PDB file of C-alpha atoms in Angstrom:
ATOM      1  CA  MET T   1      92.410  90.327 102.412  1.00 56.00           C
ATOM      2  CA  SER T   2      91.088  93.252 100.281  1.00 67.00           C
ATOM      3  CA  ALA T   3      92.553  94.456  96.987  1.00 81.00           C
ATOM      4  CA  MET T   4      95.920  96.308  96.783  1.00 82.00           C
ATOM      5  CA  PRO T   5      95.447  99.947  97.152  1.00 91.00           C
ATOM      6  CA  GLU T   6      95.871 102.064  94.106  1.00 95.00           C
ATOM      7  CA  ARG T   7      98.729 104.098  95.823  1.00 95.00           C
ATOM      8  CA  LEU T   8     100.704 100.855  96.255  1.00 95.00           C
ATOM      9  CA  ARG T   9     100.097  99.787  92.691  1.00 95.00           C
ATOM     10  CA  ARG T  10     101.501 103.246  91.404  1.00 96.00           C
ATOM     11  CA  ALA T  11     104.509 102.976  93.744  1.00 96.00           C
ATOM     12  CA  ARG T  12     105.138  99.639  92.468  1.00 95.00           C
ATOM     13  CA  LEU T  13     104.935 100.850  88.821  1.00 95.00           C
ATOM     14  CA  GLN T  14     107.113 103.862  89.556  1.00 95.00           C
ATOM     15  CA  LEU T  15     109.792 101.597  91.054  1.00 95.00           C
ATOM     16  CA  MET T  16     109.783  99.448  87.840  1.00 96.00           C
ATOM     17  CA  LEU T  17     109.888 102.569  85.584  1.00 95.00           C
ATOM     18  CA  ARG T  18     112.712 104.322  87.438  1.00 94.00           C
ATOM     19  CA  HIS T  19     114.744 101.342  88.174  1.00 95.00           C
ATOM     20  CA  PRO T  20     114.643  98.822  85.342  1.00 93.00           C
ATOM     21  CA  PHE T  21     117.185  96.401  86.919  1.00 90.00           C
ATOM     22  CA  LEU T  22     114.523  95.696  89.458  1.00 91.00           C
ATOM     23  CA  ALA T  23     111.565  95.473  87.232  1.00 93.00           C
ATOM     24  CA  SER T  24     111.634  91.778  86.586  1.00 91.00           C
ATOM     25  CA  ALA T  25     111.824  91.024  90.282  1.00 91.00           C
ATOM     26  CA  THR T  26     109.111  93.543  91.043  1.00 92.00           C
ATOM     27  CA  ALA T  27     106.892  92.002  88.464  1.00 93.00           C
ATOM     28  CA  ARG T  28     107.783  88.411  89.562  1.00 94.00           C
ATOM     29  CA  LEU T  29     107.556  88.538  93.275  1.00 95.00           C
ATOM     30  CA  PRO T  30     103.912  88.741  94.540  1.00 95.00           C
ATOM     31  CA  LEU T  31     102.763  91.477  97.043  1.00 96.00           C
ATOM     32  CA  VAL T  32     100.982  89.643  99.980  1.00 96.00           C
ATOM     33  CA  GLU T  33      99.084  91.582 102.518  1.00 96.00           C
ATOM     34  CA  ALA T  34     100.025  90.573 105.971  1.00 95.00           C
ATOM     35  CA  GLU T  35      97.187  89.998 108.471  1.00 93.00           C
ATOM     36  CA  PRO T  36      96.498  92.940 110.579  1.00 92.00           C
ATOM     37  CA  GLY T  37      98.195  92.768 114.268  1.00 91.00           C
ATOM     38  CA  GLY T  38     100.187  89.715 112.759  1.00 93.00           C
ATOM     39  CA  TRP T  39     103.889  89.176 112.541  1.00 95.00           C
ATOM     40  CA  CYS T  40     104.547  91.605 109.908  1.00 96.00           C
ATOM     41  CA  ALA T  41     104.054  95.155 111.123  1.00 95.00           C
ATOM     42  CA  THR T  42     105.848  96.906 108.257  1.00 96.00           C
ATOM     43  CA  ALA T  43     107.114  95.050 105.195  1.00 97.00           C
ATOM     44  CA  ALA T  44     109.179  91.685 104.830  1.00 96.00           C
ATOM     45  CA  THR T  45     110.318  89.331 102.258  1.00 95.00           C
ATOM     46  CA  ASP T  46     111.126  85.529 102.499  1.00 94.00           C
ATOM     47  CA  GLY T  47     112.985  85.852  99.031  1.00 93.00           C
ATOM     48  CA  TYR T  48     109.863  84.636  97.254  1.00 94.00           C
ATOM     49  CA  ARG T  49     107.131  87.192  98.401  1.00 96.00           C
ATOM     50  CA  ILE T  50     106.983  90.658  99.598  1.00 97.00           C
ATOM     51  CA  TYR T  51     104.802  90.973 102.596  1.00 97.00           C
ATOM     52  CA  TRP T  52     103.062  94.325 103.550  1.00 97.00           C
ATOM     53  CA  SER T  53     101.117  95.834 106.237  1.00 97.00           C
ATOM     54  CA  ARG T  54      98.163  98.068 105.291  1.00 96.00           C
ATOM     55  CA  ALA T  55      98.369 100.192 108.368  1.00 96.00           C
ATOM     56  CA  PHE T  56     102.116 100.809 107.691  1.00 97.00           C
ATOM     57  CA  PHE T  57     101.734 101.499 104.015  1.00 97.00           C
ATOM     58  CA  ASP T  58      98.706 103.676 104.688  1.00 96.00           C
ATOM     59  CA  SER T  59     101.061 105.920 106.880  1.00 96.00           C
ATOM     60  CA  LEU T  60     103.664 106.365 103.972  1.00 97.00           C
ATOM     61  CA  ALA T  61     103.959 108.873 100.918  1.00 96.00           C
ATOM     62  CA  GLU T  62     104.059 107.107  97.725  1.00 95.00           C
ATOM     63  CA  GLU T  63     107.801 107.834  97.302  1.00 96.00           C
ATOM     64  CA  GLU T  64     108.405 105.968 100.581  1.00 97.00           C
ATOM     65  CA  MET T  65     106.256 103.162  99.528  1.00 97.00           C
ATOM     66  CA  ALA T  66     108.440 102.828  96.493  1.00 97.00           C
ATOM     67  CA  GLY T  67     111.573 102.998  98.587  1.00 97.00           C
ATOM     68  CA  VAL T  68     110.306 100.223 100.903  1.00 98.00           C
ATOM     69  CA  LEU T  69     109.388  98.009  97.963  1.00 97.00           C
ATOM     70  CA  ALA T  70     112.914  98.629  96.537  1.00 97.00           C
ATOM     71  CA  HIS T  71     114.378  97.745  99.893  1.00 97.00           C
ATOM     72  CA  GLU T  72     112.448  94.393 100.080  1.00 97.00           C
ATOM     73  CA  MET T  73     113.201  93.594  96.421  1.00 96.00           C
ATOM     74  CA  LEU T  74     116.883  94.159  96.940  1.00 96.00           C
ATOM     75  CA  HIS T  75     116.888  91.755  99.937  1.00 95.00           C
ATOM     76  CA  ALA T  76     115.283  89.255  97.603  1.00 95.00           C
ATOM     77  CA  VAL T  77     117.452  89.753  94.555  1.00 94.00           C
ATOM     78  CA  LEU T  78     120.725  89.857  96.675  1.00 93.00           C
ATOM     79  CA  GLY T  79     119.818  86.566  98.240  1.00 92.00           C
ATOM     80  CA  HIS T  80     119.867  87.832 101.818  1.00 91.00           C
ATOM     81  CA  CYS T  81     117.555  85.167 103.045  1.00 85.00           C
ATOM     82  CA  GLU T  82     119.671  82.431 101.682  1.00 87.00           C
ATOM     83  CA  ARG T  83     123.000  83.893 102.615  1.00 88.00           C
ATOM     84  CA  ARG T  84     122.405  84.217 106.400  1.00 88.00           C
ATOM     85  CA  GLY T  85     123.412  80.798 107.084  1.00 88.00           C
ATOM     86  CA  ALA T  86     124.152  80.042 110.730  1.00 89.00           C
ATOM     87  CA  ARG T  87     124.668  83.868 111.607  1.00 91.00           C
ATOM     88  CA  ASP T  88     122.786  85.370 114.296  1.00 93.00           C
ATOM     89  CA  ALA T  89     119.343  86.489 112.697  1.00 89.00           C
ATOM     90  CA  GLU T  90     118.996  89.839 114.494  1.00 92.00           C
ATOM     91  CA  THR T  91     122.726  90.878 113.789  1.00 93.00           C
ATOM     92  CA  TRP T  92     122.288  89.740 110.265  1.00 93.00           C
ATOM     93  CA  ASN T  93     119.029  91.561 109.694  1.00 90.00           C
ATOM     94  CA  GLN T  94     120.423  94.831 110.966  1.00 93.00           C
ATOM     95  CA  ALA T  95     123.594  94.500 108.880  1.00 93.00           C
ATOM     96  CA  ILE T  96     121.731  93.906 105.827  1.00 93.00           C
ATOM     97  CA  ASP T  97     119.185  96.601 106.429  1.00 94.00           C
ATOM     98  CA  HIS T  98     122.049  99.096 106.645  1.00 94.00           C
ATOM     99  CA  ALA T  99     123.564  97.714 103.315  1.00 93.00           C
ATOM    100  CA  THR T 100     120.321  97.702 101.568  1.00 95.00           C
ATOM    101  CA  ASN T 101     119.185 101.078 102.780  1.00 96.00           C
ATOM    102  CA  LEU T 102     122.437 102.677 101.681  1.00 96.00           C
ATOM    103  CA  LEU T 103     121.709 101.298  98.190  1.00 94.00           C
ATOM    104  CA  VAL T 104     118.098 102.725  98.220  1.00 96.00           C
ATOM    105  CA  LEU T 105     119.068 106.057  99.593  1.00 96.00           C
ATOM    106  CA  ASP T 106     122.376 106.859  97.826  1.00 94.00           C
ATOM    107  CA  THR T 107     122.597 104.680  94.698  1.00 93.00           C
ATOM    108  CA  MET T 108     118.902 104.527  93.787  1.00 95.00           C
ATOM    109  CA  ASP T 109     118.154 108.066  95.117  1.00 94.00           C
ATOM    110  CA  MET T 110     114.980 106.956  96.739  1.00 96.00           C
ATOM    111  CA  ARG T 111     113.091 107.801 100.008  1.00 96.00           C
ATOM    112  CA  LEU T 112     112.555 105.713 103.068  1.00 98.00           C
ATOM    113  CA  PRO T 113     110.472 106.535 105.996  1.00 97.00           C
ATOM    114  CA  SER T 114     112.222 107.288 109.204  1.00 94.00           C
ATOM    115  CA  PRO T 115     113.531 105.810 111.333  1.00 92.00           C
ATOM    116  CA  HIS T 116     115.783 103.463 109.302  1.00 94.00           C
ATOM    117  CA  LEU T 117     119.146 101.852 109.441  1.00 94.00           C
ATOM    118  CA  ALA T 118     121.682 103.550 107.121  1.00 93.00           C
ATOM    119  CA  ASP T 119     124.901 104.236 108.847  1.00 92.00           C
ATOM    120  CA  ARG T 120     127.289 105.408 106.158  1.00 92.00           C
ATOM    121  CA  SER T 121     130.404 104.192 108.093  1.00 90.00           C
ATOM    122  CA  PHE T 122     129.353 100.657 107.052  1.00 85.00           C
ATOM    123  CA  ARG T 123     129.639 101.550 103.390  1.00 84.00           C
ATOM    124  CA  GLY T 124     131.636  98.878 101.461  1.00 78.00           C
ATOM    125  CA  MET T 125     131.692  96.330 104.156  1.00 75.00           C
TER     126      MET T 125
END
């Protein structure tokens, strides 16, 4: 894989500066470029690393990149990978995406690319 694009480095730094509570996680979790055409078409986390697709990130504005990074960081910080337990993986992933995206959009006042899951009727669940 090639070096991380400058726009992604700037988005990562802006996330750290705008949201200090995520700064240590953002600095600690390595960003790993996913293989083109592989399993990760957008972004993902295993709780220890943030995976990103160059094709997807090339299509984003820097503000959206920062929002996607915040989304993945929150999954890691909130322990979503560990808390799934025996729940259905697809249903769990959709539920935590709604919860995480509502935090990113409403609490952190950041942008996410469309489409995204963020149904406000699920707030507080």
